[in-house]
């Protein structure tokens, strides 16, 4: 059985972690909007999540991704995803193409312009992130990666 001191200390640690995660999530939402605007000045943060998922789904040479799969992965309603897709199409960042495995279905993929802009943003973001993490020692980086993976596994 845990001692009252141990329980109190554990509650303090969890509260501190929750506070830091909340700050990280706020910064992440703000960063998503900035990153979206780097891809296209009229794109919003939701569009960034969509285009990121579409890019991820086609990065290994796939023909495209289904809108329903994007909605599921992001945990969004299909109508929300549909509105976002329409915006990305209007901005000419993504396109719908036929599914080679199912002639009735349509897949989403980045246009050439969308892919170029997304890659330019990703390169800039990675450069900025590396500049921050280059100040960390390798042990701390390994610990952070391992613990983030564990947290993500536990949250899923």
Coordinates of C-alpha atoms in Angstrom, one line a residue:
X1 CA 0.0 0.0 0.0
X2 CA 1.3 3.5 -0.8
X3 CA 2.2 5.8 1.9
X4 CA 0.4 9.2 2.2
X5 CA 3.7 11.0 1.3
X6 CA 4.2 8.8 -1.8
X7 CA 0.6 9.3 -2.9
X8 CA 0.8 13.1 -2.4
X9 CA 4.1 13.2 -4.3
X10 CA 2.6 11.2 -7.1
X11 CA -0.4 13.5 -7.4
X12 CA 2.0 16.5 -7.5
X13 CA 4.0 14.9 -10.3
X14 CA 0.9 14.0 -12.3
X15 CA -0.5 17.5 -11.9
X16 CA 2.8 19.0 -13.1
X17 CA 2.9 16.7 -16.1
X18 CA -0.7 17.5 -16.9
X19 CA 0.1 21.2 -16.8
X20 CA 3.1 20.8 -19.1
X21 CA 1.1 18.7 -21.5
X22 CA -1.6 21.4 -21.6
X23 CA 1.0 24.0 -22.4
X24 CA 2.4 21.8 -25.1
X25 CA -1.0 21.2 -26.6
X26 CA -1.8 24.9 -26.7
X27 CA 1.5 25.6 -28.4
X28 CA 0.9 22.8 -30.8
X29 CA -2.5 24.2 -31.9
X30 CA -0.9 27.6 -32.4
X31 CA 2.0 26.0 -34.3
X32 CA -0.4 24.1 -36.5
X33 CA -2.0 27.4 -37.7
X34 CA 1.5 28.9 -38.4
X35 CA 2.5 25.8 -40.3
X36 CA -0.7 25.8 -42.3
X37 CA -0.1 29.4 -43.3
X38 CA 3.3 28.4 -44.5
X39 CA 1.7 25.9 -46.9
X40 CA -1.0 28.4 -48.0
X41 CA -1.9 31.8 -46.5
X42 CA -5.6 30.8 -46.6
X43 CA -5.3 27.4 -45.0
X44 CA -6.4 26.9 -41.4
X45 CA -5.1 24.6 -38.7
X46 CA -7.8 21.9 -39.5
X47 CA -6.5 22.0 -43.1
X48 CA -3.0 21.4 -41.9
X49 CA -4.1 18.3 -40.0
X50 CA -5.9 17.0 -43.2
X51 CA -3.1 17.8 -45.6
X52 CA -0.6 16.2 -43.2
X53 CA -2.6 13.0 -43.1
X54 CA -3.1 12.9 -46.8
X55 CA 0.6 13.4 -47.3
X56 CA 1.4 10.7 -44.8
X57 CA -1.0 8.3 -46.5
X58 CA 0.6 8.8 -49.9
X59 CA 4.3 9.2 -48.9
X60 CA 5.2 5.6 -49.6
X61 CA 4.0 5.9 -53.2
X62 CA 0.3 5.1 -52.7
X63 CA -2.3 6.3 -55.1
X64 CA -4.1 8.3 -52.4
X65 CA -6.2 8.0 -49.3
X66 CA -9.9 7.7 -48.7
X67 CA -11.6 10.6 -47.0
X68 CA -13.2 8.2 -44.6
X69 CA -9.8 6.9 -43.5
X70 CA -8.5 10.4 -42.9
X71 CA -11.6 11.1 -40.8
X72 CA -11.1 8.0 -38.8
X73 CA -7.4 8.5 -38.1
X74 CA -8.0 12.1 -37.1
X75 CA -11.1 11.3 -35.0
X76 CA -13.2 13.8 -37.0
X77 CA -16.7 13.7 -38.3
X78 CA -17.0 13.0 -42.0
X79 CA -18.8 16.3 -42.7
X80 CA -16.0 18.2 -41.0
X81 CA -13.4 16.4 -43.1
X82 CA -15.5 17.0 -46.2
X83 CA -15.6 20.8 -45.6
X84 CA -11.8 20.8 -45.1
X85 CA -11.2 18.7 -48.2
X86 CA -13.3 21.2 -50.2
X87 CA -11.2 24.0 -48.9
X88 CA -7.9 22.2 -49.8
X89 CA -9.3 21.5 -53.3
X90 CA -10.3 25.1 -53.7
X91 CA -6.7 26.1 -52.7
X92 CA -5.5 23.6 -55.3
X93 CA -3.4 21.7 -52.7
X94 CA -5.1 18.4 -53.0
X95 CA -7.1 16.6 -55.7
X96 CA -9.5 13.6 -56.0
X97 CA -8.4 10.7 -58.2
X98 CA -9.9 7.4 -59.1
X99 CA -9.2 4.4 -56.9
X100 CA -7.4 1.9 -59.0
X101 CA -8.8 -0.9 -56.8
X102 CA -12.4 0.4 -56.9
X103 CA -13.6 2.3 -59.9
X104 CA -16.5 3.9 -57.9
X105 CA -14.3 5.3 -55.1
X106 CA -12.2 8.5 -55.1
X107 CA -8.9 8.9 -53.3
X108 CA -7.2 12.1 -52.1
X109 CA -3.7 13.1 -52.9
X110 CA -1.6 16.2 -52.9
X111 CA -1.3 18.2 -56.1
X112 CA 2.2 19.0 -57.4
X113 CA 1.8 22.4 -55.8
X114 CA 0.5 21.0 -52.6
X115 CA 3.4 18.5 -52.3
X116 CA 6.0 21.2 -53.1
X117 CA 4.5 23.6 -50.5
X118 CA 4.1 20.9 -47.9
X119 CA 7.7 19.7 -48.3
X120 CA 9.0 23.3 -48.1
X121 CA 7.1 23.8 -44.9
X122 CA 8.3 20.4 -43.5
X123 CA 11.9 21.2 -44.3
X124 CA 11.7 24.5 -42.5
X125 CA 9.9 23.0 -39.5
X126 CA 12.5 20.3 -39.2
X127 CA 15.3 22.8 -39.4
X128 CA 13.7 24.8 -36.6
X129 CA 13.1 21.7 -34.5
X130 CA 16.6 20.5 -35.0
X131 CA 18.0 23.9 -33.8
X132 CA 16.1 23.4 -30.6
X133 CA 16.9 19.7 -30.0
X134 CA 20.6 20.1 -31.0
X135 CA 21.0 21.8 -27.6
X136 CA 19.9 18.5 -25.9
X137 CA 22.2 15.7 -25.0
X138 CA 21.6 12.3 -26.8
X139 CA 20.5 10.6 -23.6
X140 CA 17.8 13.1 -23.0
X141 CA 16.7 12.8 -26.7
X142 CA 16.5 9.0 -26.4
X143 CA 14.6 9.3 -23.1
X144 CA 12.1 11.8 -24.6
X145 CA 11.5 9.6 -27.7
X146 CA 11.0 6.5 -25.6
X147 CA 8.7 8.2 -23.1
X148 CA 6.6 10.0 -25.8
X149 CA 6.2 6.6 -27.6
X150 CA 5.1 5.0 -24.3
X151 CA 2.6 7.8 -23.6
X152 CA 1.2 7.6 -27.1
X153 CA 0.8 3.9 -26.8
X154 CA -1.0 4.3 -23.5
X155 CA -3.2 7.0 -24.9
X156 CA -4.3 4.9 -27.8

